Amino acid sequence: MKKKIYLDFAATTPLDKSVLKKMMPYLENKFGNASSIHKFGQEASEAIDETRTKMAKFLNCKPTEIVFTGSASESNNLAIRGVIKAIRRKKQAGEKIQVITTKIEHKAVLEVFKDLEKEGVKVVYLPVGTDGIINIDDLRAEITPETDLISIMYANNEVGSIQPIKKIGKIISEINKIEQHPIYFHTDAVQAANWLDLDVNSLGVHLLTLSGHKIYGPKGVGILYVKEGIPIMPIILGGSHEWGLRAGTENVAGIVGMGAAISQIKHTKTNTLSMLKLKEKLIKGILTNVRGSKINGPLKTDDQLPNIVNFSFLGVEGESLVITLDEAGFAVSTGSACTSTALMPSHVLIAMGLTDLNAHSSLRISLGKYTTIKEIDLFIKILPKVIEKLRRISGR
Ligand code: PLP
């Protein structure tokens, strides 16, 4: 059988072999419940504590500010719903909760806000430019003395655009110094984790979401950083696990895996440059070999993740392209894996000003640490043929 080439690292990453090795004892002999008093329990509890310390070091926060969850989706839900629940209890009757987010958030944020709108929360969805980045002045204009929460993703999963989180954090911190009514700031940093600075203090965020399976760790584990003193209430009720913020017996192997995965992340210039080199080769190869191809996303290198690129191919349907490339041995996607089964055009591309037609003809290619130049060469060789074939079929 022909070797399959995986170019969909933004959807998920393979589990690193060394991470699996660290996890195995906790799936086999060290199976204790971290809440149990006996030795089995202590062993599990110590492993969780150790990982918590590791995570805290990585984010430059206290171990007590780390909450382990079951996914980034859950972390986003806890951050948003949990903070709003706590704020709501402090508000006078009739006082509205006011939040600001962007039009290009992951569904795990957008759907939470859409649901909260039904409960009377006022949500402002900031627009983005054709580069997939918000305008800071738009944000400034929307902040009022009543703003409670701002949730803006660090890097976008479909086009790789990076939001100016540090600048936003600074603006919020300045406002919080003078206003009585504090604004809380959450960022979904799932796609940023492999590449960008995640020091929560220098970013100025109060809540930050990460996922295990985007960093060569296991699926089914996420974290939420919650700055000390931030009002937040649990959304899953039960035992007093995770500082009373997330009931449920801890996924010890998953948590240990997340810690091992975090330890492997190296935010070095060399790593970024070598990934950028691969991406630039890919982009150049596509632009010169495929007529009617257009990049969707930022043009400046500093504004984009080094591993994600999104293209539209005139006259080609994205879904058909993904299926045909899959048959040819290449795994890519049309956008977010969570929405790629829905036949709606990507909300991210529409927000960036693409027509429905152009959004439907999009393809996301996302590279990872196992991607080689040879794989890129093979992809560039096959893509023009596949596209021409599809264009012939559709008569374009
Ligand atoms: N946020 C972003 C930006 C993502 O890319 C994803 C996954 O696609 C998620 C949240 C959800 O992550 P999880 O699968 O851990 O729930």
GROMACS .gro file of C-alpha atoms and ligand atoms in nm:
model
  412
    1MET     CA    1   0.000   0.000   0.000
    2LYS     CA    2   0.119   0.351  -0.085
    3LYS     CA    3   0.241   0.558   0.210
    4LYS     CA    4  -0.015   0.814   0.319
    5ILE     CA    5   0.108   1.171   0.360
    6TYR     CA    6  -0.044   1.366   0.647
    7LEU     CA    7  -0.074   1.741   0.596
    8ASP     CA    8  -0.351   1.811   0.847
    9PHE     CA    9  -0.162   1.884   1.171
   10ALA     CA   10  -0.403   2.165   1.265
   11ALA     CA   11  -0.684   1.906   1.289
   12THR     CA   12  -0.480   1.685   1.517
   13THR     CA   13  -0.123   1.570   1.566
   14PRO     CA   14   0.000   1.215   1.607
   15LEU     CA   15   0.091   1.112   1.959
   16ASP     CA   16   0.464   1.146   2.006
   17LYS     CA   17   0.622   0.806   2.079
   18SER     CA   18   0.807   0.937   2.385
   19VAL     CA   19   0.481   1.088   2.515
   20LEU     CA   20   0.308   0.753   2.481
   21LYS     CA   21   0.596   0.592   2.671
   22LYS     CA   22   0.543   0.834   2.963
   23MET     CA   23   0.169   0.764   2.959
   24MET     CA   24   0.185   0.384   2.946
   25PRO     CA   25   0.251   0.313   3.318
   26TYR     CA   26  -0.062   0.514   3.403
   27LEU     CA   27  -0.269   0.304   3.163
   28GLU     CA   28  -0.124  -0.019   3.302
   29ASN     CA   29  -0.001  -0.057   3.661
   30LYS     CA   30  -0.037   0.296   3.798
   31PHE     CA   31  -0.411   0.305   3.746
   32GLY     CA   32  -0.511   0.456   4.081
   33ASN     CA   33  -0.781   0.716   4.133
   34ALA     CA   34  -0.603   1.037   4.233
   35SER     CA   35  -0.865   1.096   4.504
   36SER     CA   36  -0.793   0.764   4.681
   37ILE     CA   37  -0.593   0.779   5.003
   38HIS     CA   38  -0.394   0.459   4.944
   39LYS     CA   39  -0.064   0.425   4.758
   40PHE     CA   40  -0.229   0.372   4.418
   41GLY     CA   41  -0.413   0.698   4.463
   42GLN     CA   42  -0.105   0.881   4.590
   43GLU     CA   43   0.094   0.769   4.286
   44ALA     CA   44  -0.171   0.911   4.053
   45SER     CA   45  -0.207   1.227   4.255
   46GLU     CA   46   0.170   1.287   4.254
   47ALA     CA   47   0.181   1.244   3.875
   48ILE     CA   48  -0.092   1.506   3.837
   49ASP     CA   49   0.085   1.747   4.074
   50GLU     CA   50   0.411   1.705   3.883
   51THR     CA   51   0.239   1.779   3.552
   52ARG     CA   52   0.061   2.078   3.701
   53THR     CA   53   0.397   2.222   3.806
   54LYS     CA   54   0.534   2.159   3.455
   55MET     CA   55   0.237   2.333   3.294
   56ALA     CA   56   0.269   2.625   3.533
   57LYS     CA   57   0.635   2.666   3.444
   58PHE     CA   58   0.551   2.663   3.074
   59LEU     CA   59   0.282   2.930   3.116
   60ASN     CA   60   0.471   3.125   3.383
   61CYS     CA   61   0.191   3.094   3.638
   62LYS     CA   62   0.122   2.915   3.966
   63PRO     CA   63   0.034   2.543   3.969
   64THR     CA   64  -0.289   2.636   4.150
   65GLU     CA   65  -0.389   2.835   3.842
   66ILE     CA   66  -0.398   2.525   3.618
   67VAL     CA   67  -0.724   2.334   3.568
   68PHE     CA   68  -0.715   2.005   3.377
   69THR     CA   69  -1.020   1.944   3.158
   70GLY     CA   70  -1.133   1.690   2.900
   71SER     CA   71  -1.065   1.905   2.590
   72ALA     CA   72  -1.006   2.257   2.471
   73SER     CA   73  -1.375   2.275   2.388
   74GLU     CA   74  -1.448   2.210   2.755
   75SER     CA   75  -1.186   2.464   2.863
   76ASN     CA   76  -1.348   2.729   2.641
   77ASN     CA   77  -1.691   2.644   2.779
   78LEU     CA   78  -1.560   2.662   3.137
   79ALA     CA   79  -1.379   2.991   3.077
   80ILE     CA   80  -1.677   3.165   2.920
   81ARG     CA   81  -1.973   3.007   3.094
   82GLY     CA   82  -1.789   2.977   3.426
   83VAL     CA   83  -1.690   3.345   3.438
   84ILE     CA   84  -2.031   3.465   3.319
   85LYS     CA   85  -2.205   3.247   3.580
   86ALA     CA   86  -1.992   3.402   3.854
   87ILE     CA   87  -2.039   3.759   3.727
   88ARG     CA   88  -2.413   3.709   3.689
   89ARG     CA   89  -2.445   3.631   4.059
   90LYS     CA   90  -2.289   3.968   4.142
   91LYS     CA   91  -2.504   4.174   3.905
   92GLN     CA   92  -2.818   4.358   4.002
   93ALA     CA   93  -3.143   4.229   3.854
   94GLY     CA   94  -3.184   4.362   3.498
   95GLU     CA   95  -2.812   4.439   3.451
   96LYS     CA   96  -2.691   4.282   3.125
   97ILE     CA   97  -2.369   4.084   3.084
   98GLN     CA   98  -2.161   4.230   2.800
   99VAL     CA   99  -1.892   4.043   2.612
  100ILE     CA  100  -1.672   4.093   2.306
  101THR     CA  101  -1.536   3.822   2.079
  102THR     CA  102  -1.449   3.785   1.709
  103LYS     CA  103  -1.632   3.646   1.409
  104ILE     CA  104  -1.355   3.393   1.344
  105GLU     CA  105  -1.338   3.207   1.676
  106HIS     CA  106  -1.349   2.829   1.682
  107LYS     CA  107  -1.699   2.685   1.718
  108ALA     CA  108  -1.608   2.587   2.074
  109VAL     CA  109  -1.623   2.960   2.154
  110LEU     CA  110  -1.877   3.089   1.902
  111GLU     CA  111  -2.144   2.833   1.986
  112VAL     CA  112  -2.110   2.911   2.357
  113PHE     CA  113  -2.170   3.279   2.290
  114LYS     CA  114  -2.462   3.208   2.056
  115ASP     CA  115  -2.619   3.001   2.332
  116LEU     CA  116  -2.555   3.275   2.589
  117GLU     CA  117  -2.721   3.531   2.361
  118LYS     CA  118  -3.041   3.329   2.402
  119GLU     CA  119  -3.003   3.387   2.777
  120GLY     CA  120  -2.980   3.765   2.729
  121VAL     CA  121  -2.602   3.814   2.720
  122LYS     CA  122  -2.501   4.098   2.485
  123VAL     CA  123  -2.229   3.972   2.252
  124VAL     CA  124  -2.026   4.186   2.010
  125TYR     CA  125  -1.860   3.989   1.728
  126LEU     CA  126  -1.561   4.187   1.598
  127PRO     CA  127  -1.498   4.179   1.223
  128VAL     CA  128  -1.160   4.088   1.074
  129GLY     CA  129  -0.977   4.218   0.769
  130THR     CA  130  -0.895   4.014   0.460
  131ASP     CA  131  -0.589   3.901   0.654
  132GLY     CA  132  -0.803   3.738   0.925
  133ILE     CA  133  -0.689   3.985   1.192
  134ILE     CA  134  -0.901   4.220   1.402
  135ASN     CA  135  -0.844   4.594   1.404
  136ILE     CA  136  -0.742   4.710   1.753
  137ASP     CA  137  -0.939   5.033   1.705
  138ASP     CA  138  -1.255   4.831   1.639
  139LEU     CA  139  -1.197   4.659   1.972
  140ARG     CA  140  -1.131   4.988   2.153
  141ALA     CA  141  -1.453   5.132   2.009
  142GLU     CA  142  -1.658   4.840   2.138
  143ILE     CA  143  -1.525   4.839   2.495
  144THR     CA  144  -1.765   5.013   2.734
  145PRO     CA  145  -1.754   5.063   3.112
  146GLU     CA  146  -1.995   4.767   3.127
  147THR     CA  147  -1.782   4.519   2.929
  148ASP     CA  148  -1.738   4.204   3.139
  149LEU     CA  149  -1.543   3.958   2.927
  150ILE     CA  150  -1.333   3.960   2.610
  151SER     CA  151  -1.253   3.631   2.438
  152ILE     CA  152  -1.019   3.645   2.139
  153MET     CA  153  -0.829   3.351   1.994
  154TYR     CA  154  -0.450   3.367   1.975
  155ALA     CA  155  -0.412   3.203   1.633
  156ASN     CA  156  -0.678   3.090   1.390
  157ASN     CA  157  -0.712   2.721   1.307
  158GLU     CA  158  -0.825   2.769   0.945
  159VAL     CA  159  -0.598   3.043   0.810
  160GLY     CA  160  -0.325   3.070   1.076
  161SER     CA  161  -0.374   3.444   1.141
  162ILE     CA  162  -0.231   3.566   1.473
  163GLN     CA  163  -0.425   3.817   1.683
  164PRO     CA  164  -0.238   4.091   1.875
  165ILE     CA  165  -0.303   3.930   2.213
  166LYS     CA  166  -0.026   4.115   2.396
  167LYS     CA  167  -0.156   4.453   2.274
  168ILE     CA  168  -0.511   4.361   2.373
  169GLY     CA  169  -0.388   4.245   2.713
  170LYS     CA  170  -0.217   4.581   2.762
  171ILE     CA  171  -0.529   4.778   2.670
  172ILE     CA  172  -0.740   4.573   2.910
  173SER     CA  173  -0.486   4.606   3.190
  174GLU     CA  174  -0.477   4.987   3.145
  175ILE     CA  175  -0.856   5.003   3.159
  176ASN     CA  176  -0.867   4.776   3.464
  177LYS     CA  177  -0.628   5.011   3.647
  178ILE     CA  178  -0.871   5.300   3.628
  179GLU     CA  179  -1.217   5.144   3.596
  180GLN     CA  180  -1.397   4.997   3.896
  181HIS     CA  181  -1.562   4.736   3.677
  182PRO     CA  182  -1.295   4.483   3.565
  183ILE     CA  183  -1.279   4.324   3.222
  184TYR     CA  184  -1.168   3.961   3.210
  185PHE     CA  185  -0.963   3.842   2.913
  186HIS     CA  186  -0.970   3.488   2.773
  187THR     CA  187  -0.771   3.352   2.480
  188ASP     CA  188  -0.803   3.020   2.300
  189ALA     CA  189  -0.434   2.941   2.242
  190VAL     CA  190  -0.485   2.590   2.103
  191GLN     CA  191  -0.320   2.650   1.764
  192ALA     CA  192  -0.061   2.893   1.899
  193ALA     CA  193   0.091   2.652   2.150
  194ASN     CA  194   0.355   2.500   1.925
  195TRP     CA  195   0.484   2.834   1.801
  196LEU     CA  196   0.407   3.140   2.011
  197ASP     CA  197   0.498   3.278   2.352
  198LEU     CA  198   0.249   3.153   2.609
  199ASP     CA  199   0.373   3.348   2.910
  200VAL     CA  200   0.036   3.447   3.057
  201ASN     CA  201   0.184   3.745   3.239
  202SER     CA  202   0.343   3.903   2.938
  203LEU     CA  203   0.029   3.830   2.734
  204GLY     CA  204  -0.188   3.990   3.002
  205VAL     CA  205  -0.457   3.722   2.984
  206HIS     CA  206  -0.672   3.600   3.274
  207LEU     CA  207  -0.781   3.275   3.114
  208LEU     CA  208  -0.605   3.063   2.849
  209THR     CA  209  -0.708   2.740   2.676
  210LEU     CA  210  -0.483   2.458   2.549
  211SER     CA  211  -0.548   2.115   2.400
  212GLY     CA  212  -0.337   1.798   2.428
  213HIS     CA  213  -0.392   1.660   2.080
  214LYS     CA  214  -0.262   1.965   1.892
  215ILE     CA  215   0.081   1.940   2.055
  216TYR     CA  216   0.164   1.572   1.989
  217GLY     CA  217  -0.009   1.473   2.312
  218PRO     CA  218  -0.322   1.263   2.368
  219LYS     CA  219  -0.680   1.344   2.274
  220GLY     CA  220  -0.933   1.400   2.551
  221VAL     CA  221  -0.728   1.634   2.767
  222GLY     CA  222  -0.714   2.011   2.782
  223ILE     CA  223  -0.617   2.279   3.026
  224LEU     CA  224  -0.757   2.609   3.133
  225TYR     CA  225  -0.531   2.862   3.298
  226VAL     CA  226  -0.736   3.067   3.545
  227LYS     CA  227  -0.560   3.363   3.703
  228GLU     CA  228  -0.587   3.369   4.081
  229GLY     CA  229  -0.881   3.578   4.201
  230ILE     CA  230  -1.081   3.563   3.876
  231PRO     CA  231  -1.449   3.502   3.947
  232ILE     CA  232  -1.536   3.164   3.797
  233MET     CA  233  -1.779   2.885   3.879
  234PRO     CA  234  -1.783   2.521   3.765
  235ILE     CA  235  -2.005   2.411   3.480
  236ILE     CA  236  -1.963   2.041   3.555
  237LEU     CA  237  -2.076   1.975   3.910
  238GLY     CA  238  -1.988   1.682   4.133
  239GLY     CA  239  -1.669   1.610   4.328
  240SER     CA  240  -1.423   1.877   4.432
  241HIS     CA  241  -1.158   1.789   4.173
  242GLU     CA  242  -0.947   2.062   4.013
  243TRP     CA  243  -1.001   2.322   4.287
  244GLY     CA  244  -1.373   2.257   4.269
  245LEU     CA  245  -1.384   2.384   3.911
  246ARG     CA  246  -1.414   2.058   3.722
  247ALA     CA  247  -1.574   1.752   3.875
  248GLY     CA  248  -1.473   1.410   3.745
  249THR     CA  249  -1.201   1.154   3.815
  250GLU     CA  250  -0.886   1.285   3.653
  251ASN     CA  251  -0.761   1.134   3.327
  252VAL     CA  252  -0.419   1.064   3.480
  253ALA     CA  253  -0.256   0.910   3.172
  254GLY     CA  254  -0.391   1.194   2.957
  255ILE     CA  255  -0.268   1.458   3.200
  256VAL     CA  256   0.077   1.297   3.220
  257GLY     CA  257   0.078   1.285   2.837
  258MET     CA  258  -0.012   1.652   2.817
  259GLY     CA  259   0.280   1.734   3.048
  260ALA     CA  260   0.519   1.524   2.841
  261ALA     CA  261   0.395   1.693   2.524
  262ILE     CA  262   0.441   2.040   2.672
  263SER     CA  263   0.797   1.955   2.776
  264GLN     CA  264   0.881   1.884   2.412
  265ILE     CA  265   0.772   2.222   2.282
  266LYS     CA  266   1.067   2.440   2.194
  267HIS     CA  267   0.982   2.792   2.084
  268THR     CA  268   1.309   2.843   1.901
  269LYS     CA  269   1.382   3.058   1.599
  270THR     CA  270   1.537   2.756   1.427
  271ASN     CA  271   1.216   2.554   1.460
  272THR     CA  272   1.004   2.839   1.328
  273LEU     CA  273   1.241   2.913   1.040
  274SER     CA  274   1.262   2.553   0.926
  275MET     CA  275   0.882   2.525   0.933
  276LEU     CA  276   0.853   2.853   0.742
  277LYS     CA  277   1.094   2.722   0.480
  278LEU     CA  278   0.868   2.422   0.420
  279LYS     CA  279   0.561   2.644   0.405
  280GLU     CA  280   0.723   2.888   0.163
  281LYS     CA  281   0.826   2.602  -0.065
  282LEU     CA  282   0.469   2.475  -0.058
  283ILE     CA  283   0.321   2.818  -0.132
  284LYS     CA  284   0.563   2.890  -0.416
  285GLY     CA  285   0.503   2.547  -0.564
  286ILE     CA  286   0.127   2.594  -0.558
  287LEU     CA  287   0.123   2.951  -0.687
  288THR     CA  288   0.350   2.868  -0.981
  289ASN     CA  289   0.192   2.536  -1.074
  290VAL     CA  290  -0.179   2.585  -1.013
  291ARG     CA  291  -0.352   2.855  -1.213
  292GLY     CA  292  -0.634   3.035  -1.037
  293SER     CA  293  -0.490   2.977  -0.688
  294LYS     CA  294  -0.513   3.239  -0.417
  295ILE     CA  295  -0.393   3.247  -0.055
  296ASN     CA  296  -0.651   3.323   0.215
  297GLY     CA  297  -0.483   3.478   0.516
  298PRO     CA  298  -0.217   3.722   0.627
  299LEU     CA  299   0.061   3.816   0.391
  300LYS     CA  300   0.315   3.927   0.653
  301THR     CA  301   0.517   3.642   0.804
  302ASP     CA  302   0.487   3.779   1.158
  303ASP     CA  303   0.109   3.776   1.135
  304GLN     CA  304   0.076   3.405   1.061
  305LEU     CA  305   0.157   3.067   1.210
  306PRO     CA  306   0.445   2.902   1.025
  307ASN     CA  307   0.254   2.578   0.967
  308ILE     CA  308  -0.092   2.668   0.832
  309VAL     CA  309  -0.181   2.787   0.484
  310ASN     CA  310  -0.524   2.823   0.325
  311PHE     CA  311  -0.586   2.845  -0.051
  312SER     CA  312  -0.885   2.896  -0.277
  313PHE     CA  313  -0.874   2.727  -0.618
  314LEU     CA  314  -1.100   2.887  -0.872
  315GLY     CA  315  -1.369   2.652  -1.002
  316VAL     CA  316  -1.289   2.365  -0.767
  317GLU     CA  317  -1.510   2.242  -0.488
  318GLY     CA  318  -1.311   2.205  -0.163
  319GLU     CA  319  -1.485   1.887  -0.045
  320SER     CA  320  -1.421   1.710  -0.378
  321LEU     CA  321  -1.061   1.823  -0.365
  322VAL     CA  322  -1.011   1.678  -0.016
  323ILE     CA  323  -1.170   1.347  -0.117
  324THR     CA  324  -0.968   1.319  -0.441
  325LEU     CA  325  -0.644   1.408  -0.262
  326ASP     CA  326  -0.725   1.150   0.004
  327GLU     CA  327  -0.764   0.885  -0.268
  328ALA     CA  328  -0.424   0.995  -0.399
  329GLY     CA  329  -0.272   0.946  -0.049
  330PHE     CA  330  -0.272   1.302   0.092
  331ALA     CA  331  -0.463   1.406   0.405
  332VAL     CA  332  -0.564   1.774   0.402
  333SER     CA  333  -0.884   1.952   0.496
  334THR     CA  334  -1.126   2.222   0.390
  335GLY     CA  335  -1.103   2.410   0.717
  336SER     CA  336  -1.182   2.322   1.073
  337ALA     CA  337  -1.214   1.945   1.116
  338CYS     CA  338  -1.507   2.009   1.347
  339THR     CA  339  -1.708   2.179   1.072
  340SER     CA  340  -1.572   2.009   0.764
  341THR     CA  341  -1.866   1.769   0.749
  342ALA     CA  342  -2.113   2.058   0.739
  343LEU     CA  343  -2.171   2.196   0.391
  344MET     CA  344  -2.177   2.556   0.507
  345PRO     CA  345  -1.896   2.779   0.380
  346SER     CA  346  -1.633   2.849   0.646
  347HIS     CA  347  -1.746   3.130   0.880
  348VAL     CA  348  -1.380   3.236   0.901
  349LEU     CA  349  -1.339   3.284   0.526
  350ILE     CA  350  -1.676   3.457   0.496
  351ALA     CA  351  -1.572   3.697   0.776
  352MET     CA  352  -1.253   3.767   0.579
  353GLY     CA  353  -1.466   3.883   0.286
  354LEU     CA  354  -1.458   3.579   0.059
  355THR     CA  355  -1.762   3.502  -0.154
  356ASP     CA  356  -1.950   3.178  -0.080
  357LEU     CA  357  -1.806   3.036  -0.402
  358ASN     CA  358  -1.445   3.116  -0.312
  359ALA     CA  359  -1.494   2.994   0.045
  360HIS     CA  360  -1.632   2.664  -0.091
  361SER     CA  361  -1.322   2.622  -0.305
  362SER     CA  362  -1.081   2.643  -0.012
  363LEU     CA  363  -0.823   2.400   0.114
  364ARG     CA  364  -0.627   2.410   0.440
  365ILE     CA  365  -0.283   2.254   0.441
  366SER     CA  366  -0.120   2.233   0.782
  367LEU     CA  367   0.231   2.108   0.840
  368GLY     CA  368   0.388   1.954   1.147
  369LYS     CA  369   0.718   1.848   1.293
  370TYR     CA  370   0.722   1.524   1.092
  371THR     CA  371   0.660   1.695   0.755
  372THR     CA  372   0.950   1.657   0.510
  373ILE     CA  373   1.057   1.844   0.196
  374LYS     CA  374   0.998   1.524   0.001
  375GLU     CA  375   0.635   1.520   0.113
  376ILE     CA  376   0.591   1.881   0.005
  377ASP     CA  377   0.746   1.799  -0.335
  378LEU     CA  378   0.510   1.506  -0.381
  379PHE     CA  379   0.212   1.722  -0.286
  380ILE     CA  380   0.309   1.999  -0.527
  381LYS     CA  381   0.342   1.738  -0.802
  382ILE     CA  382   0.001   1.583  -0.748
  383LEU     CA  383  -0.209   1.891  -0.667
  384PRO     CA  384  -0.212   2.055  -1.015
  385LYS     CA  385  -0.314   1.723  -1.174
  386VAL     CA  386  -0.597   1.670  -0.926
  387ILE     CA  387  -0.722   2.024  -0.969
  388GLU     CA  388  -0.716   2.010  -1.349
  389LYS     CA  389  -0.903   1.677  -1.336
  390LEU     CA  390  -1.173   1.826  -1.111
  391ARG     CA  391  -1.199   2.134  -1.330
  392ARG     CA  392  -1.243   1.917  -1.639
  393ILE     CA  393  -1.522   1.723  -1.466
  394SER     CA  394  -1.702   2.041  -1.360
  395GLY     CA  395  -1.640   2.200  -1.702
  396ARG     CA  396  -1.450   2.506  -1.567
  397PLP     N1  397  -0.991   2.585   1.958
  397PLP     C1  398  -0.921   2.578   1.844
  397PLP     C2  399  -0.856   2.702   1.791
  397PLP     C3  400  -0.906   2.457   1.777
  397PLP     O1  401  -0.835   2.451   1.664
  397PLP     C4  402  -0.969   2.342   1.830
  397PLP     C5  403  -0.963   2.213   1.759
  397PLP     O2  404  -0.981   2.206   1.638
  397PLP     C6  405  -1.041   2.355   1.951
  397PLP     C7  406  -1.050   2.477   2.011
  397PLP     C8  407  -1.109   2.237   2.014
  397PLP     O3  408  -1.012   2.150   2.069
  397PLP     P1  409  -1.054   2.011   2.132
  397PLP     O4  410  -1.059   1.914   2.019
  397PLP     O5  411  -0.945   1.978   2.230
  397PLP     O6  412  -1.185   2.027   2.197
   0.00000   0.00000   0.00000
